[in-house]
PDB file of C-alpha atoms and ligand atoms in Angstrom:
ATOM      1  CA  UNK A   1     -13.765  -1.927  -6.095  1.00 75.00           C
ATOM      2  CA  UNK A   2     -11.257  -0.748  -3.638  1.00 84.00           C
ATOM      3  CA  UNK A   3      -7.803  -1.114  -5.112  1.00 86.00           C
ATOM      4  CA  UNK A   4      -6.104  -1.942  -1.762  1.00 94.00           C
ATOM      5  CA  UNK A   5      -8.919  -4.279  -0.536  1.00 98.00           C
ATOM      6  CA  UNK A   6      -7.916  -8.009  -0.225  1.00 98.00           C
ATOM      7  CA  UNK A   7     -11.255  -9.348  -0.694  1.00 98.00           C
ATOM      8  CA  UNK A   8     -11.835  -7.088  -3.880  1.00 98.00           C
ATOM      9  CA  UNK A   9      -8.808  -8.707  -5.186  1.00 98.00           C
ATOM     10  CA  UNK A  10     -10.062 -12.189  -4.411  1.00 98.00           C
ATOM     11  CA  UNK A  11     -13.330 -11.249  -6.076  1.00 98.00           C
ATOM     12  CA  UNK A  12     -11.445 -10.200  -9.191  1.00 97.00           C
ATOM     13  CA  UNK A  13      -9.252 -13.318  -9.183  1.00 97.00           C
ATOM     14  CA  UNK A  14      -6.168 -11.218  -8.676  1.00 97.00           C
ATOM     15  CA  UNK A  15      -5.418 -13.274  -5.479  1.00 97.00           C
ATOM     16  CA  UNK A  16      -6.106 -16.974  -5.522  1.00 98.00           C
ATOM     17  CA  UNK A  17      -8.637 -18.531  -3.270  1.00 98.00           C
ATOM     18  CA  UNK A  18     -10.437 -21.818  -2.914  1.00 98.00           C
ATOM     19  CA  UNK A  19     -13.620 -20.735  -4.389  1.00 98.00           C
ATOM     20  CA  UNK A  20     -16.723 -23.075  -3.755  1.00 98.00           C
ATOM     21  CA  UNK A  21     -19.520 -20.780  -4.993  1.00 98.00           C
ATOM     22  CA  UNK A  22     -20.164 -17.843  -7.124  1.00 98.00           C
ATOM     23  CA  UNK A  23     -22.981 -15.867  -8.654  1.00 98.00           C
ATOM     24  CA  UNK A  24     -23.569 -12.432 -10.004  1.00 98.00           C
ATOM     25  CA  UNK A  25     -23.545 -11.005  -6.496  1.00 98.00           C
ATOM     26  CA  UNK A  26     -21.638 -13.302  -4.046  1.00 98.00           C
ATOM     27  CA  UNK A  27     -18.638 -15.426  -4.099  1.00 98.00           C
ATOM     28  CA  UNK A  28     -17.644 -17.957  -1.340  1.00 98.00           C
ATOM     29  CA  UNK A  29     -14.172 -19.428  -0.511  1.00 98.00           C
ATOM     30  CA  UNK A  30     -12.476 -21.313   2.097  1.00 98.00           C
ATOM     31  CA  UNK A  31     -10.815 -19.331   4.797  1.00 98.00           C
ATOM     32  CA  UNK A  32      -7.132 -19.523   4.665  1.00 98.00           C
ATOM     33  CA  UNK A  33      -6.843 -20.067   8.418  1.00 97.00           C
ATOM     34  CA  UNK A  34      -9.733 -22.477   9.098  1.00 95.00           C
ATOM     35  CA  UNK A  35     -11.020 -22.370  12.649  1.00 91.00           C
ATOM     36  CA  UNK A  36     -13.340 -25.436  12.082  1.00 91.00           C
ATOM     37  CA  UNK A  37     -13.614 -28.371   9.626  1.00 93.00           C
ATOM     38  CA  UNK A  38     -15.847 -26.263   7.464  1.00 96.00           C
ATOM     39  CA  UNK A  39     -14.887 -22.561   7.425  1.00 96.00           C
ATOM     40  CA  UNK A  40     -16.147 -20.510   4.501  1.00 98.00           C
ATOM     41  CA  UNK A  41     -16.338 -16.818   3.798  1.00 98.00           C
ATOM     42  CA  UNK A  42     -19.316 -15.492   1.957  1.00 98.00           C
ATOM     43  CA  UNK A  43     -18.425 -12.136   0.223  1.00 98.00           C
ATOM     44  CA  UNK A  44     -20.387  -9.784  -1.728  1.00 98.00           C
ATOM     45  CA  UNK A  45     -18.742  -8.843  -5.075  1.00 98.00           C
ATOM     46  CA  UNK A  46     -19.571  -5.159  -4.273  1.00 98.00           C
ATOM     47  CA  UNK A  47     -17.108  -3.493  -1.830  1.00 98.00           C
ATOM     48  CA  UNK A  48     -19.172  -2.841   1.235  1.00 98.00           C
ATOM     49  CA  UNK A  49     -17.015  -2.228   4.322  1.00 98.00           C
ATOM     50  CA  UNK A  50     -19.176  -3.732   7.052  1.00 98.00           C
ATOM     51  CA  UNK A  51     -22.732  -3.785   8.283  1.00 98.00           C
ATOM     52  CA  UNK A  52     -21.948  -0.444   9.896  1.00 98.00           C
ATOM     53  CA  UNK A  53     -21.645   1.181   6.318  1.00 97.00           C
ATOM     54  CA  UNK A  54     -24.288  -1.043   4.691  1.00 98.00           C
ATOM     55  CA  UNK A  55     -27.541   0.656   3.738  1.00 98.00           C
ATOM     56  CA  UNK A  56     -31.095  -0.114   2.632  1.00 98.00           C
ATOM     57  CA  UNK A  57     -29.749  -0.783  -0.890  1.00 98.00           C
ATOM     58  CA  UNK A  58     -27.970  -3.921   0.527  1.00 98.00           C
ATOM     59  CA  UNK A  59     -31.174  -5.401   2.100  1.00 98.00           C
ATOM     60  CA  UNK A  60     -31.691  -8.122  -0.591  1.00 98.00           C
ATOM     61  CA  UNK A  61     -28.034  -8.865  -0.806  1.00 98.00           C
ATOM     62  CA  UNK A  62     -27.795  -9.364   2.972  1.00 98.00           C
ATOM     63  CA  UNK A  63     -30.829 -11.675   2.785  1.00 98.00           C
ATOM     64  CA  UNK A  64     -29.371 -13.535  -0.110  1.00 98.00           C
ATOM     65  CA  UNK A  65     -26.103 -14.212   1.759  1.00 98.00           C
ATOM     66  CA  UNK A  66     -27.948 -15.481   4.775  1.00 98.00           C
ATOM     67  CA  UNK A  67     -30.111 -17.893   2.753  1.00 98.00           C
ATOM     68  CA  UNK A  68     -27.047 -19.083   0.877  1.00 98.00           C
ATOM     69  CA  UNK A  69     -25.272 -20.144   4.132  1.00 98.00           C
ATOM     70  CA  UNK A  70     -27.173 -23.397   4.929  1.00 98.00           C
ATOM     71  CA  UNK A  71     -26.841 -24.571   1.296  1.00 98.00           C
ATOM     72  CA  UNK A  72     -23.025 -24.065   1.185  1.00 98.00           C
ATOM     73  CA  UNK A  73     -22.549 -25.349   4.702  1.00 97.00           C
ATOM     74  CA  UNK A  74     -24.313 -28.563   3.868  1.00 97.00           C
ATOM     75  CA  UNK A  75     -22.542 -28.816   0.422  1.00 97.00           C
ATOM     76  CA  UNK A  76     -19.152 -28.429   2.243  1.00 96.00           C
ATOM     77  CA  UNK A  77     -19.883 -31.222   4.781  1.00 93.00           C
ATOM     78  CA  UNK A  78     -22.034 -29.867   7.732  1.00 94.00           C
ATOM     79  CA  UNK A  79     -24.486 -32.384   8.990  1.00 90.00           C
ATOM     80  CA  UNK A  80     -26.098 -31.008  11.974  1.00 92.00           C
ATOM     81  CA  UNK A  81     -25.887 -27.382  11.780  1.00 94.00           C
ATOM     82  CA  UNK A  82     -23.584 -24.413  11.399  1.00 95.00           C
ATOM     83  CA  UNK A  83     -22.545 -21.073  12.781  1.00 94.00           C
ATOM     84  CA  UNK A  84     -22.745 -17.615  11.181  1.00 96.00           C
ATOM     85  CA  UNK A  85     -20.227 -14.857  12.315  1.00 96.00           C
ATOM     86  CA  UNK A  86     -20.059 -11.287  11.000  1.00 98.00           C
ATOM     87  CA  UNK A  87     -17.310  -9.170  12.613  1.00 98.00           C
ATOM     88  CA  UNK A  88     -17.912  -5.449  12.251  1.00 98.00           C
ATOM     89  CA  UNK A  89     -15.440  -2.724  12.676  1.00 98.00           C
ATOM     90  CA  UNK A  90     -12.104  -2.891  14.812  1.00 97.00           C
ATOM     91  CA  UNK A  91     -14.193  -3.300  18.088  1.00 97.00           C
ATOM     92  CA  UNK A  92     -16.046  -6.188  16.534  1.00 97.00           C
ATOM     93  CA  UNK A  93     -12.848  -7.959  15.636  1.00 96.00           C
ATOM     94  CA  UNK A  94     -12.960  -7.293  11.979  1.00 98.00           C
ATOM     95  CA  UNK A  95      -9.628  -7.523  10.178  1.00 98.00           C
ATOM     96  CA  UNK A  96     -10.625  -7.353   6.498  1.00 98.00           C
ATOM     97  CA  UNK A  97     -12.728  -4.437   5.819  1.00 98.00           C
ATOM     98  CA  UNK A  98     -14.785  -5.892   3.067  1.00 98.00           C
ATOM     99  CA  UNK A  99     -18.046  -7.330   4.506  1.00 98.00           C
ATOM    100  CA  UNK A 100     -18.011 -11.050   4.828  1.00 98.00           C
ATOM    101  CA  UNK A 101     -19.950 -13.724   6.538  1.00 98.00           C
ATOM    102  CA  UNK A 102     -18.034 -16.591   8.325  1.00 97.00           C
ATOM    103  CA  UNK A 103     -19.868 -19.981   7.965  1.00 97.00           C
ATOM    104  CA  UNK A 104     -18.388 -22.466  10.378  1.00 95.00           C
ATOM    105  CA  UNK A 105     -19.386 -26.116  10.839  1.00 94.00           C
ATOM    106  CA  UNK A 106     -18.022 -29.310  12.126  1.00 88.00           C
ATOM    107  CA  UNK A 107     -17.387 -30.441  15.706  1.00 77.00           C
ATOM    108  CA  UNK A 108     -17.792 -27.561  18.026  1.00 72.00           C
ATOM    109  CA  UNK A 109     -16.981 -24.892  15.484  1.00 62.00           C
ATOM    110  CA  UNK A 110     -17.321 -22.174  18.174  1.00 64.00           C
ATOM    111  CA  UNK A 111     -14.316 -23.291  19.990  1.00 61.00           C
ATOM    112  CA  UNK A 112     -11.432 -20.844  19.749  1.00 55.00           C
ATOM    113  CA  UNK A 113     -13.511 -18.414  17.777  1.00 52.00           C
TER     114      UNK A 113
HETATM  115  P1  AMP B   1     -12.440 -10.969   9.986  1.00 56.37           P
HETATM  116  O1  AMP B   1     -11.589 -10.999  11.224  1.00 56.37           O
HETATM  117  O2  AMP B   1     -13.851 -11.305  10.314  1.00 56.37           O
HETATM  118  O3  AMP B   1     -12.208  -9.820   9.242  1.00 56.37           O
HETATM  119  O4  AMP B   1     -11.932 -12.226   9.160  1.00 56.37           O
HETATM  120  C1  AMP B   1     -11.078 -12.073   8.052  1.00 56.37           C
HETATM  121  C2  AMP B   1     -10.748 -13.629   7.727  1.00 56.37           C
HETATM  122  O5  AMP B   1     -10.170 -13.596   6.442  1.00 56.37           O
HETATM  123  C3  AMP B   1      -9.850 -14.378   8.657  1.00 56.37           C
HETATM  124  O6  AMP B   1     -10.544 -15.501   9.169  1.00 56.37           O
HETATM  125  C4  AMP B   1      -8.655 -14.756   7.697  1.00 56.37           C
HETATM  126  O7  AMP B   1      -8.243 -15.980   8.110  1.00 56.37           O
HETATM  127  C5  AMP B   1      -9.397 -14.783   6.402  1.00 56.37           C
HETATM  128  N1  AMP B   1      -8.466 -14.553   5.257  1.00 56.37           N
HETATM  129  C6  AMP B   1      -7.449 -13.597   5.304  1.00 56.37           C
HETATM  130  N2  AMP B   1      -6.782 -13.686   4.076  1.00 56.37           N
HETATM  131  C7  AMP B   1      -7.344 -14.611   3.353  1.00 56.37           C
HETATM  132  C8  AMP B   1      -7.117 -15.243   2.070  1.00 56.37           C
HETATM  133  N3  AMP B   1      -6.105 -14.848   1.147  1.00 56.37           N
HETATM  134  N4  AMP B   1      -7.891 -16.302   1.660  1.00 56.37           N
HETATM  135  C9  AMP B   1      -8.983 -16.686   2.417  1.00 56.37           C
HETATM  136  N5  AMP B   1      -9.119 -16.209   3.732  1.00 56.37           N
HETATM  137  C10 AMP B   1      -8.373 -15.202   4.119  1.00 56.37           C
HETATM  138 ZN1   ZN B   2     -13.392  -4.941  -1.125  1.00 56.37          ZN
END
């Protein structure tokens, strides 16, 4: 838990979100500025800054997040596929420094992103 982290606050329910999934390790909610008809953020409950600071102890968590993506994309309305984006570090376009996976689907979800 990082006191100043937006996604830690969302994980703890201190900031509202449109949550679509949760388990012991991961939550998923709708991106507040959706760039596609389906735009979810998959977020580990643990505060991990990015893939840059993730370590071997996160191997199963990363696998779990990736394998969850198709299920949530489908449940949220994807019919023919989806896109996964993980921004890492300022040079990678990351703005919230709590690791998260964007799941985008719908007509041409790569446009403008
Ligand atoms: P990134 O640039 O990969 O760090 O993406 C951060 C994402 O978090 C952006 O797509 C924002 O729209 C999204 N975001 C920021 N604040 C919130 C919030 N309160 N609820 C849901 N999504 C958010
Ligand atoms: Zn955090």
